[in-house]
């Protein structure tokens, strides 16, 4: 499977009881890939990886169970490097406790292998992804901005279409959440596509006009 264009291959796999949008991004030239938020149903995620695809990073927008519940299984199958912002490590280490609060059973998540930082650039094949630290939904919440070609941003549970993430869970902060969105996301280009951690995609300009939490 080789593609002439340099346009990234983007697959969305909806996983788990909370319907987390897991994103698979593949560089068409090198078939090097990243997976964002392998939240559950590891086997379903893995089934979307064609032969020849190698997974470089397992990235997490934050450490709530619905975004990290499938990390152990996907790690075993792909050996991608587990990445998280350090401010969410405490929550990451509490996966079994998080599950119990929501009536689900999880084993401990495998250790984080790389702490990602604000403005850090991550490469897979010829593709570049930038880390934007956007605390508020959780202390270590980040968004990922894909550069080049058709740019897009993966907003986790920070920004949804016409809504924002909740801030009543561990370390959440509602005023910080709104500040993060306004300073780091609403300053981006209006045409930029946004892929939230749950629900449909949107654009920055549409959220500027229609998101009731940002007026
Ligand atoms: Zn969350
Ligand atoms: Zn979520």
Short mmCIF file of C-alpha atoms and ligand atoms in Angstrom, two decimals:
data_model
loop_
_atom_site.label_atom_id
_atom_site.label_comp_id
_atom_site.label_asym_id
_atom_site.label_seq_id
_atom_site.Cartn_x
_atom_site.Cartn_y
_atom_site.Cartn_z
CA UNK A 1 0.00 0.00 0.00
CA UNK A 2 1.81 3.15 -1.22
CA UNK A 3 0.35 6.52 -2.04
CA UNK A 4 1.81 9.11 -4.40
CA UNK A 5 0.46 12.10 -2.50
CA UNK A 6 1.94 13.30 0.75
CA UNK A 7 -1.53 13.71 2.23
CA UNK A 8 -1.69 12.03 5.62
CA UNK A 9 -3.96 9.00 5.97
CA UNK A 10 -6.42 9.69 8.79
CA UNK A 11 -8.72 7.05 10.26
CA UNK A 12 -11.11 7.59 13.14
CA UNK A 13 -12.03 4.54 15.23
CA UNK A 14 -14.82 5.12 17.77
CA UNK A 15 -14.11 3.00 20.85
CA UNK A 16 -15.54 2.16 24.26
CA UNK A 17 -18.74 2.88 26.16
CA UNK A 18 -18.09 6.65 26.05
CA UNK A 19 -17.45 6.55 22.28
CA UNK A 20 -13.95 8.01 22.29
CA UNK A 21 -12.64 9.08 18.87
CA UNK A 22 -9.34 7.25 18.52
CA UNK A 23 -7.32 8.69 15.60
CA UNK A 24 -4.83 6.77 13.48
CA UNK A 25 -2.55 8.98 11.36
CA UNK A 26 -0.25 7.39 8.80
CA UNK A 27 2.50 9.00 6.70
CA UNK A 28 1.72 7.80 3.16
CA UNK A 29 5.39 7.83 2.09
CA UNK A 30 6.95 5.87 4.94
CA UNK A 31 3.89 4.13 6.49
CA UNK A 32 5.07 5.35 9.89
CA UNK A 33 2.02 6.04 12.08
CA UNK A 34 0.82 7.50 15.35
CA UNK A 35 -2.28 6.64 17.35
CA UNK A 36 -4.04 9.32 19.38
CA UNK A 37 -6.18 8.20 22.36
CA UNK A 38 -6.37 4.39 22.17
CA UNK A 39 -9.20 4.59 24.69
CA UNK A 40 -10.61 1.05 24.54
CA UNK A 41 -11.13 -1.93 22.21
CA UNK A 42 -7.45 -2.40 21.38
CA UNK A 43 -8.15 -5.20 18.89
CA UNK A 44 -10.56 -3.02 16.92
CA UNK A 45 -7.91 -0.27 16.71
CA UNK A 46 -5.18 -2.72 15.66
CA UNK A 47 -7.43 -4.16 12.95
CA UNK A 48 -7.25 -0.77 11.17
CA UNK A 49 -3.45 -0.99 10.81
CA UNK A 50 -2.61 -2.38 7.38
CA UNK A 51 0.46 -4.62 6.93
CA UNK A 52 3.64 -2.56 6.65
CA UNK A 53 2.42 0.20 8.98
CA UNK A 54 4.69 0.80 11.97
CA UNK A 55 3.40 2.75 14.96
CA UNK A 56 5.93 5.22 16.36
CA UNK A 57 3.94 6.92 19.13
CA UNK A 58 0.86 6.22 21.23
CA UNK A 59 -0.23 9.75 22.08
CA UNK A 60 -2.77 10.76 24.69
CA UNK A 61 -4.65 14.04 24.85
CA UNK A 62 -5.07 13.32 28.58
CA UNK A 63 -5.27 10.40 31.00
CA UNK A 64 -8.98 9.79 31.60
CA UNK A 65 -9.88 6.10 31.33
CA UNK A 66 -11.88 6.54 28.14
CA UNK A 67 -8.68 7.75 26.39
CA UNK A 68 -6.12 5.34 27.88
CA UNK A 69 -8.13 2.13 28.46
CA UNK A 70 -6.83 0.43 25.31
CA UNK A 71 -3.23 1.63 25.64
CA UNK A 72 -1.92 -1.62 27.18
CA UNK A 73 -3.33 -3.80 24.38
CA UNK A 74 -2.24 -1.48 21.56
CA UNK A 75 1.23 -1.18 23.11
CA UNK A 76 1.62 -4.96 23.16
CA UNK A 77 0.68 -5.26 19.50
CA UNK A 78 2.49 -2.23 18.04
CA UNK A 79 5.32 -1.33 20.46
CA UNK A 80 4.55 2.37 19.92
CA UNK A 81 6.11 4.68 22.51
CA UNK A 82 3.61 5.74 25.19
CA UNK A 83 3.46 9.55 25.44
CA UNK A 84 1.62 11.79 27.91
CA UNK A 85 1.98 15.25 29.45
CA UNK A 86 3.60 14.82 32.85
CA UNK A 87 0.86 16.80 34.64
CA UNK A 88 -1.55 13.91 33.93
CA UNK A 89 0.73 11.13 35.13
CA UNK A 90 -0.97 10.97 38.54
CA UNK A 91 -4.33 10.36 36.87
CA UNK A 92 -2.75 7.89 34.42
CA UNK A 93 -1.44 5.81 37.32
CA UNK A 94 -4.95 5.67 38.81
CA UNK A 95 -6.60 3.85 35.89
CA UNK A 96 -8.07 1.03 38.05
CA UNK A 97 -9.54 3.60 40.46
CA UNK A 98 -10.98 5.66 37.59
CA UNK A 99 -12.63 2.52 36.24
CA UNK A 100 -14.17 1.63 39.58
CA UNK A 101 -15.76 5.09 39.82
CA UNK A 102 -17.50 4.44 36.51
CA UNK A 103 -18.28 0.77 37.14
CA UNK A 104 -15.54 -0.64 34.93
CA UNK A 105 -12.54 -2.82 35.56
CA UNK A 106 -9.06 -1.91 34.35
CA UNK A 107 -5.58 -3.18 35.14
CA UNK A 108 -2.75 -0.71 35.66
CA UNK A 109 -1.74 1.07 32.46
CA UNK A 110 1.82 0.37 31.25
CA UNK A 111 4.36 3.06 32.22
CA UNK A 112 4.60 6.33 30.29
CA UNK A 113 7.78 6.28 28.18
CA UNK A 114 7.94 9.90 27.05
CA UNK A 115 6.60 13.07 28.60
CA UNK A 116 5.46 15.48 25.90
CA UNK A 117 5.72 19.23 26.45
CA UNK A 118 4.07 22.40 25.25
CA UNK A 119 5.22 23.39 21.72
CA UNK A 120 7.13 20.14 21.25
CA UNK A 121 7.25 18.86 17.67
CA UNK A 122 6.75 15.16 17.03
CA UNK A 123 7.55 13.58 13.68
CA UNK A 124 6.23 10.43 12.07
CA UNK A 125 7.59 9.80 8.59
CA UNK A 126 7.41 13.13 6.78
CA UNK A 127 4.57 14.44 8.95
CA UNK A 128 4.86 16.93 11.81
CA UNK A 129 2.63 17.18 14.86
CA UNK A 130 2.85 20.00 17.42
CA UNK A 131 1.87 19.67 21.09
CA UNK A 132 -0.31 22.45 22.57
CA UNK A 133 -0.66 22.27 26.35
CA UNK A 134 -4.28 23.22 27.10
CA UNK A 135 -4.92 22.51 30.82
CA UNK A 136 -8.39 22.78 32.34
CA UNK A 137 -10.24 19.54 31.55
CA UNK A 138 -7.30 17.95 33.35
CA UNK A 139 -3.92 19.42 34.35
CA UNK A 140 -2.04 17.66 31.56
CA UNK A 141 -4.59 17.99 28.76
CA UNK A 142 -3.01 18.71 25.39
CA UNK A 143 -4.15 19.23 21.81
CA UNK A 144 -2.20 17.99 18.80
CA UNK A 145 -1.86 20.14 15.70
CA UNK A 146 -0.95 18.38 12.47
CA UNK A 147 1.07 20.64 10.15
CA UNK A 148 1.47 20.61 6.38
CA UNK A 149 -1.00 19.51 3.73
CA UNK A 150 -4.46 19.72 5.18
CA UNK A 151 -3.80 20.94 8.71
CA UNK A 152 -6.02 19.81 11.55
CA UNK A 153 -6.09 19.83 15.32
CA UNK A 154 -7.03 17.02 17.70
CA UNK A 155 -8.66 18.66 20.70
CA UNK A 156 -9.27 15.76 23.09
CA UNK A 157 -11.86 16.66 25.71
CA UNK A 158 -10.77 20.31 25.76
CA UNK A 159 -13.00 21.51 22.90
CA UNK A 160 -16.05 19.79 21.41
CA UNK A 161 -18.35 20.92 18.61
CA UNK A 162 -20.36 23.71 20.27
CA UNK A 163 -19.31 22.53 23.73
CA UNK A 164 -16.28 22.20 25.98
CA UNK A 165 -14.97 19.49 28.28
CA UNK A 166 -16.21 19.05 31.82
CA UNK A 167 -14.01 20.39 34.59
CA UNK A 168 -15.44 18.61 37.64
CA UNK A 169 -13.06 15.63 37.49
CA UNK A 170 -9.60 15.20 39.04
CA UNK A 171 -7.72 18.48 38.79
CA UNK A 172 -10.24 20.09 36.43
CA UNK A 173 -10.48 23.90 36.38
CA UNK A 174 -13.24 25.60 34.38
CA UNK A 175 -11.77 29.09 34.10
CA UNK A 176 -8.38 27.64 33.12
CA UNK A 177 -10.13 25.49 30.49
CA UNK A 178 -11.76 28.52 28.85
CA UNK A 179 -8.46 30.45 29.01
CA UNK A 180 -6.64 27.56 27.32
CA UNK A 181 -9.22 27.34 24.53
CA UNK A 182 -9.26 31.08 23.89
CA UNK A 183 -5.49 31.56 23.98
CA UNK A 184 -4.32 28.38 22.23
CA UNK A 185 -7.14 27.27 19.92
CA UNK A 186 -9.28 30.30 19.05
CA UNK A 187 -6.09 32.07 17.91
CA UNK A 188 -5.65 29.48 15.13
CA UNK A 189 -6.91 29.85 11.56
CA UNK A 190 -10.72 29.90 11.16
CA UNK A 191 -10.58 27.22 8.46
CA UNK A 192 -8.62 24.76 10.61
CA UNK A 193 -10.45 21.49 11.10
CA UNK A 194 -10.93 20.33 14.70
CA UNK A 195 -11.31 16.65 15.66
CA UNK A 196 -12.59 16.38 19.26
CA UNK A 197 -12.17 13.37 21.56
CA UNK A 198 -15.93 12.71 21.32
CA UNK A 199 -18.56 13.60 18.74
CA UNK A 200 -18.38 15.27 15.34
CA UNK A 201 -15.59 17.34 13.82
CA UNK A 202 -15.82 21.13 13.53
CA UNK A 203 -13.70 24.14 12.53
CA UNK A 204 -12.09 26.88 14.62
CA UNK A 205 -14.20 29.61 12.93
CA UNK A 206 -17.43 27.71 13.54
CA UNK A 207 -16.60 27.45 17.26
CA UNK A 208 -15.76 31.16 17.43
CA UNK A 209 -19.23 31.93 16.11
CA UNK A 210 -21.39 29.23 17.63
CA UNK A 211 -19.83 27.80 20.82
CA UNK A 212 -21.96 29.13 23.71
CA UNK A 213 -19.18 28.49 26.24
CA UNK A 214 -16.79 30.87 24.50
CA UNK A 215 -18.92 34.01 24.20
ZN1 LIG B 1 -11.63 13.40 29.65
ZN1 LIG B 2 -13.24 11.60 27.03
#
